[in-house]
Coordinates of C-alpha atoms in Angstrom, one line a residue:
M148 CA 53.7 37.9 69.3
V149 CA 56.3 35.4 68.1
L150 CA 54.6 32.0 67.4
K151 CA 56.5 29.1 69.2
V152 CA 56.3 25.5 68.5
A153 CA 56.9 22.9 71.3
L154 CA 59.0 20.1 69.8
D155 CA 59.2 16.7 71.8
A156 CA 63.0 16.4 71.3
F157 CA 62.9 12.9 72.6
G158 CA 60.2 11.6 70.4
G159 CA 60.9 9.1 67.6
D160 CA 63.3 6.5 66.5
Y161 CA 66.3 8.9 66.0
A162 CA 65.8 11.2 69.0
P163 CA 67.1 13.6 70.0
A164 CA 69.6 14.0 67.0
E165 CA 67.2 14.2 64.3
P166 CA 64.5 16.3 66.1
V167 CA 67.2 18.7 67.1
A168 CA 68.6 18.8 63.6
G169 CA 65.2 19.4 62.2
A170 CA 64.5 22.3 64.5
V171 CA 67.7 23.9 63.5
E172 CA 66.7 23.6 59.8
A173 CA 63.3 24.8 60.5
A174 CA 64.6 27.9 62.3
R175 CA 67.3 28.5 59.6
L176 CA 65.2 28.2 56.6
H177 CA 61.6 29.2 57.8
G178 CA 62.4 31.3 60.7
I179 CA 60.5 29.0 63.1
S180 CA 60.9 29.5 66.8
S181 CA 61.0 26.3 68.7
L182 CA 60.9 25.1 72.3
L183 CA 63.0 21.9 72.4
V184 CA 61.7 19.8 75.2
G185 CA 63.7 16.9 76.8
R186 CA 66.7 16.1 78.7
E187 CA 68.5 19.4 78.7
A188 CA 72.2 18.2 78.7
A189 CA 71.5 15.8 75.8
I190 CA 69.7 18.4 73.7
K191 CA 72.5 21.1 74.3
A192 CA 75.1 18.6 73.2
E193 CA 73.1 18.0 70.0
L194 CA 72.7 21.9 69.5
A195 CA 76.4 22.2 69.9
K196 CA 77.0 20.3 66.7
H197 CA 75.2 22.9 64.6
D198 CA 75.6 26.6 63.9
T199 CA 72.8 28.1 65.9
A200 CA 73.9 31.7 65.9
G201 CA 70.8 34.0 65.6
L202 CA 68.2 31.1 65.7
D203 CA 65.4 31.3 68.3
L204 CA 65.9 27.8 69.9
E205 CA 65.1 27.5 73.6
V206 CA 65.6 24.3 75.6
V207 CA 63.1 23.1 78.2
D208 CA 64.2 20.3 80.6
A209 CA 62.1 17.3 80.8
P210 CA 63.8 14.3 82.4
E211 CA 61.5 11.5 81.4
V212 CA 60.7 9.8 78.1
V213 CA 57.6 8.0 76.8
E214 CA 59.0 5.1 74.9
M215 CA 57.5 3.9 71.7
E216 CA 56.4 0.5 73.2
E217 CA 54.7 1.9 76.4
H218 CA 51.0 1.8 77.0
A219 CA 49.9 5.3 76.0
V220 CA 47.4 6.2 78.6
Q221 CA 49.4 4.8 81.5
A222 CA 52.6 6.4 80.4
V223 CA 51.0 9.8 80.0
R224 CA 49.4 9.7 83.5
R225 CA 52.6 8.2 85.2
K226 CA 55.3 10.2 83.3
R227 CA 54.1 13.8 84.0
D228 CA 57.7 15.1 83.5
S229 CA 58.2 13.3 80.1
S230 CA 59.2 15.4 77.1
L231 CA 55.9 14.6 75.4
V232 CA 53.6 15.7 78.2
V233 CA 55.7 18.8 79.1
A234 CA 55.6 20.0 75.5
M235 CA 51.8 19.5 75.3
E236 CA 51.6 21.5 78.6
L237 CA 53.5 24.3 77.0
V238 CA 50.7 24.6 74.5
R239 CA 48.1 24.5 77.1
D240 CA 49.7 27.2 79.1
G241 CA 50.2 29.5 76.1
R242 CA 54.1 29.4 76.0
A243 CA 53.8 27.6 72.6
Q244 CA 51.1 27.8 70.0
A245 CA 51.7 24.3 68.5
F246 CA 53.0 20.9 69.3
V247 CA 55.2 18.4 67.2
S248 CA 56.3 14.9 68.2
A249 CA 57.5 11.9 66.3
G250 CA 56.9 9.8 69.4
N251 CA 54.4 7.4 70.6
S252 CA 51.2 8.4 68.6
G253 CA 48.9 6.8 71.2
A254 CA 50.5 8.9 73.8
C255 CA 50.2 12.1 71.7
L256 CA 46.5 11.4 71.5
A257 CA 46.2 10.6 75.2
A258 CA 48.1 13.8 76.0
G259 CA 46.1 15.9 73.7
L260 CA 42.9 14.6 75.4
F261 CA 44.1 14.9 79.0
V262 CA 46.2 18.1 78.7
L263 CA 44.5 20.1 76.0
G264 CA 40.9 18.7 76.1
R265 CA 38.4 18.2 73.2
I266 CA 37.0 20.8 71.3
E267 CA 33.3 21.4 72.4
G268 CA 31.1 19.5 69.9
I269 CA 33.7 17.1 68.8
E270 CA 33.2 13.6 70.5
R271 CA 36.4 12.0 69.2
P272 CA 39.6 13.6 67.9
A273 CA 40.8 12.2 64.7
I274 CA 44.5 11.5 63.4
S275 CA 44.7 12.6 59.8
A276 CA 47.2 12.1 57.1
L277 CA 48.0 14.0 54.0
Y278 CA 47.9 11.4 51.1
P279 CA 50.0 12.2 48.1
T280 CA 48.2 12.2 44.8
P281 CA 48.8 13.5 41.3
H282 CA 46.3 16.3 42.0
G283 CA 48.0 17.4 45.3
P284 CA 47.6 15.8 48.7
C285 CA 44.1 14.8 50.1
L286 CA 43.4 14.4 53.7
V287 CA 42.5 10.9 55.0
L288 CA 41.0 10.7 58.5
D289 CA 40.9 8.9 60.9
I290 CA 44.0 6.8 60.5
G291 CA 44.2 5.2 63.9
A292 CA 42.7 7.1 66.8
N293 CA 39.3 5.4 66.6
T294 CA 39.0 1.8 65.4
E295 CA 35.3 1.7 66.2
V296 CA 33.1 4.8 65.3
R297 CA 29.6 6.0 65.5
P298 CA 27.9 7.8 62.5
Q299 CA 28.2 11.2 64.1
Y300 CA 31.9 10.8 64.6
L301 CA 32.5 10.3 60.8
R302 CA 30.4 13.5 60.2
Q303 CA 32.7 15.4 62.7
F304 CA 35.7 13.9 61.0
G305 CA 34.3 15.5 57.7
L306 CA 34.0 18.9 59.3
L307 CA 37.6 18.6 60.9
G308 CA 39.1 17.6 57.6
S309 CA 37.2 20.3 55.6
V310 CA 38.3 23.1 57.9
Y311 CA 41.9 21.9 57.7
M312 CA 42.1 21.6 54.0
E313 CA 40.5 25.1 53.6
K314 CA 42.6 26.9 56.2
V315 CA 46.1 25.1 55.9
L316 CA 46.1 24.0 52.3
G317 CA 44.0 26.7 50.7
R318 CA 41.4 24.5 49.3
A319 CA 38.1 26.4 48.9
R320 CA 35.0 24.5 49.6
P321 CA 36.9 21.1 49.9
R322 CA 35.1 18.0 48.6
V323 CA 34.3 15.5 51.3
A324 CA 33.9 11.8 50.7
L325 CA 33.0 8.7 52.7
L326 CA 35.3 5.6 52.2
A327 CA 33.1 2.5 51.4
N328 CA 33.1 -0.6 49.4
G329 CA 30.9 1.0 46.7
E330 CA 29.8 4.4 45.6
E331 CA 26.1 3.7 46.1
D332 CA 24.5 5.3 49.1
T333 CA 23.5 1.7 50.2
K334 CA 27.1 0.4 50.4
G335 CA 29.1 0.0 53.5
T336 CA 28.3 -1.1 57.1
M337 CA 25.2 0.3 58.9
V338 CA 27.5 2.8 60.5
V339 CA 28.8 3.9 57.1
Q340 CA 25.3 4.1 55.8
E341 CA 24.0 6.2 58.7
A342 CA 27.1 8.5 58.4
H343 CA 26.3 8.9 54.7
K344 CA 22.9 10.4 55.6
L345 CA 24.3 12.7 58.2
L346 CA 27.1 14.0 55.7
R347 CA 24.4 14.5 53.2
E348 CA 22.4 16.5 55.5
S349 CA 25.4 18.7 56.6
D350 CA 26.7 21.9 55.2
L351 CA 29.7 20.3 54.0
N352 CA 30.7 19.9 50.3
F353 CA 29.8 16.1 50.6
I354 CA 30.2 14.3 47.3
G355 CA 29.2 10.7 48.5
N356 CA 31.1 7.5 48.7
V357 CA 34.3 6.7 47.3
E358 CA 36.1 3.4 47.0
G359 CA 39.7 2.5 47.9
R360 CA 40.9 3.0 44.3
D361 CA 39.8 6.7 44.4
V362 CA 42.1 7.6 47.3
P363 CA 45.4 7.6 45.3
T364 CA 44.1 9.2 42.2
G365 CA 43.0 12.3 44.0
E366 CA 40.4 13.2 41.4
K367 CA 37.1 13.0 43.4
A368 CA 37.8 14.2 46.8
D369 CA 39.9 16.5 49.1
V370 CA 38.9 14.8 52.3
I371 CA 38.2 11.2 52.7
V372 CA 36.6 10.0 55.9
C373 CA 36.7 6.6 57.4
D374 CA 37.2 4.8 60.8
G375 CA 40.7 4.6 62.2
F376 CA 41.1 0.9 61.6
T377 CA 40.4 1.3 57.8
G378 CA 42.3 4.5 57.5
N379 CA 45.6 2.9 59.1
V380 CA 45.3 0.0 56.8
V381 CA 45.0 2.4 53.7
V382 CA 47.9 4.5 54.7
K383 CA 50.2 1.7 55.8
L384 CA 49.4 -0.5 52.7
S385 CA 50.3 2.7 50.6
E386 CA 53.7 3.3 52.3
G387 CA 54.5 -0.4 51.8
L388 CA 53.3 -0.4 48.2
S389 CA 55.3 2.8 47.4
E390 CA 58.5 1.4 48.9
T391 CA 58.1 -1.9 47.1
L392 CA 57.5 -0.3 43.7
F393 CA 60.4 2.1 43.9
G394 CA 62.6 -0.8 45.1
L395 CA 61.5 -2.8 42.1
I396 CA 62.2 -0.1 39.8
K397 CA 65.6 0.5 41.2
E398 CA 66.4 -3.3 40.9
E399 CA 65.3 -3.4 37.4
L400 CA 67.2 -0.3 36.3
S401 CA 70.3 -1.6 37.7
S402 CA 70.0 -5.1 36.2
S403 CA 72.0 -4.5 32.9
L404 CA 74.3 -1.9 31.4
L405 CA 71.4 -0.9 28.9
S406 CA 69.1 -0.5 31.9
K407 CA 71.8 1.6 33.9
L408 CA 72.3 3.9 30.8
A409 CA 68.4 4.4 30.6
A410 CA 68.2 4.9 34.3
A411 CA 70.8 7.8 34.1
A412 CA 68.5 9.6 31.6
M413 CA 65.3 9.0 33.6
M414 CA 66.7 9.6 37.2
P415 CA 65.7 13.3 37.4
A416 CA 62.1 12.3 36.7
F417 CA 62.1 9.4 39.1
R418 CA 63.5 11.8 41.8
R419 CA 60.6 14.3 41.1
I420 CA 58.1 11.5 41.6
K421 CA 59.6 10.2 44.6
K422 CA 59.6 13.6 46.2
R423 CA 55.8 13.9 45.5
M424 CA 55.3 10.5 47.2
D425 CA 57.6 11.1 50.1
Y426 CA 55.8 11.4 53.5
E427 CA 58.7 13.5 54.8
E428 CA 57.7 16.3 52.5
Y429 CA 54.4 16.6 54.5
G430 CA 55.9 16.4 57.9
G431 CA 53.3 14.7 59.9
A432 CA 49.6 13.9 60.8
P433 CA 47.5 16.7 62.4
L434 CA 45.6 15.5 65.4
L435 CA 42.2 17.3 64.8
G436 CA 39.6 17.8 67.5
V437 CA 41.7 18.9 70.5
K438 CA 42.2 22.5 71.8
G439 CA 45.6 22.9 70.3
M440 CA 47.6 22.6 67.1
V441 CA 49.1 19.1 67.3
I442 CA 51.2 17.4 64.6
I443 CA 52.1 13.7 65.0
A444 CA 55.3 12.9 62.9
H445 CA 56.2 9.4 61.7
G446 CA 58.3 7.5 64.2
R447 CA 61.0 7.2 61.6
S448 CA 61.2 10.9 61.0
K449 CA 64.6 12.4 60.4
A450 CA 65.5 16.0 60.2
K451 CA 63.7 16.8 57.0
A452 CA 60.5 15.5 58.2
I453 CA 60.7 17.2 61.5
R454 CA 61.5 20.5 59.8
N455 CA 58.4 20.1 57.7
A456 CA 56.3 19.0 60.7
L457 CA 57.4 22.2 62.4
R458 CA 56.4 24.2 59.3
V459 CA 53.1 22.8 59.1
A460 CA 52.4 23.2 62.9
Q461 CA 53.4 26.8 62.7
Q462 CA 51.1 27.4 59.7
G463 CA 48.2 25.7 61.4
A464 CA 48.7 28.0 64.3
E465 CA 49.0 31.2 62.1
Q466 CA 45.8 30.2 60.3
N467 CA 43.9 29.7 63.5
V468 CA 42.8 26.2 62.5
I469 CA 41.4 25.4 66.0
E470 CA 39.3 28.6 66.2
A471 CA 38.1 27.9 62.6
V472 CA 37.0 24.3 63.6
M473 CA 35.1 25.8 66.6
A474 CA 33.5 28.4 64.4
G475 CA 32.6 25.7 61.9
L476 CA 30.7 23.7 64.5
T477 CA 27.2 24.9 63.2
V478 CA 25.5 21.6 63.9
P479 CA 25.0 19.6 67.2
A480 CA 27.4 17.0 67.9
S481 CA 24.8 14.0 67.9

């Protein structure tokens, strides 16, 4: 069977042009078969701008669009013919094996719950993010789906992240850590302290607490667990800091003739560093805990990010991540 990925072609700030271009690139470079979901005429007009000969790209009409500023749950319930909902239904019905959208992340979460449903034993799905570090990416979850959590949710996030890192990124026995304001077992809120006990008692490779400074180093953990409020702050702060640092470096290296000459020599190294820190290289954030492979891409995603999101989605489907999560649920949910 040929694996297919359902792409919300009208999700994101640059839709439908960039999602369509990303799907064309993914098909050409990685052989990925995509179902492009959205307003048929507009998608076909974008496809006509590319050489699609021999590429497995199918258009599925969906006349409505969930806008970025809409209330997520209301939009999903009201706009049943939206590109986001129809694409998710393709996964539910077996026409596609994975889903990708750069659209409203809250709506992706809501549609994942309403259309696909939760994996039995997982009380709350988590949005995860691959965080670039010098030792390769680590997975941070949750980054926004659950601003308030219970201890058992954090333990389940640890399981979800561990399975994903093992199956998709090939990390044998991933190290799982809990984000807190100190490494001691007694640090953090009562929820964090209780979660620490549950994780310690689990079969996961739990290494204890880590602090915020440990996230970007990548030395201690492969999976870092936290509530969605904290995780969202960590990721957004890191994005802003990265952009600021590269902006300052660019400004300083163009400040004088001597600096410009030095910059010319150092530019290849800077490009390599920027590539390692670029969110577009990782494609998107897996929504873990629902009965389907769901990748939520950044709202600003252009073709490169969409291409990589499709690649990650296909890889997750090929590695049977959802089945692996189900098999990994060896402990009760609460």
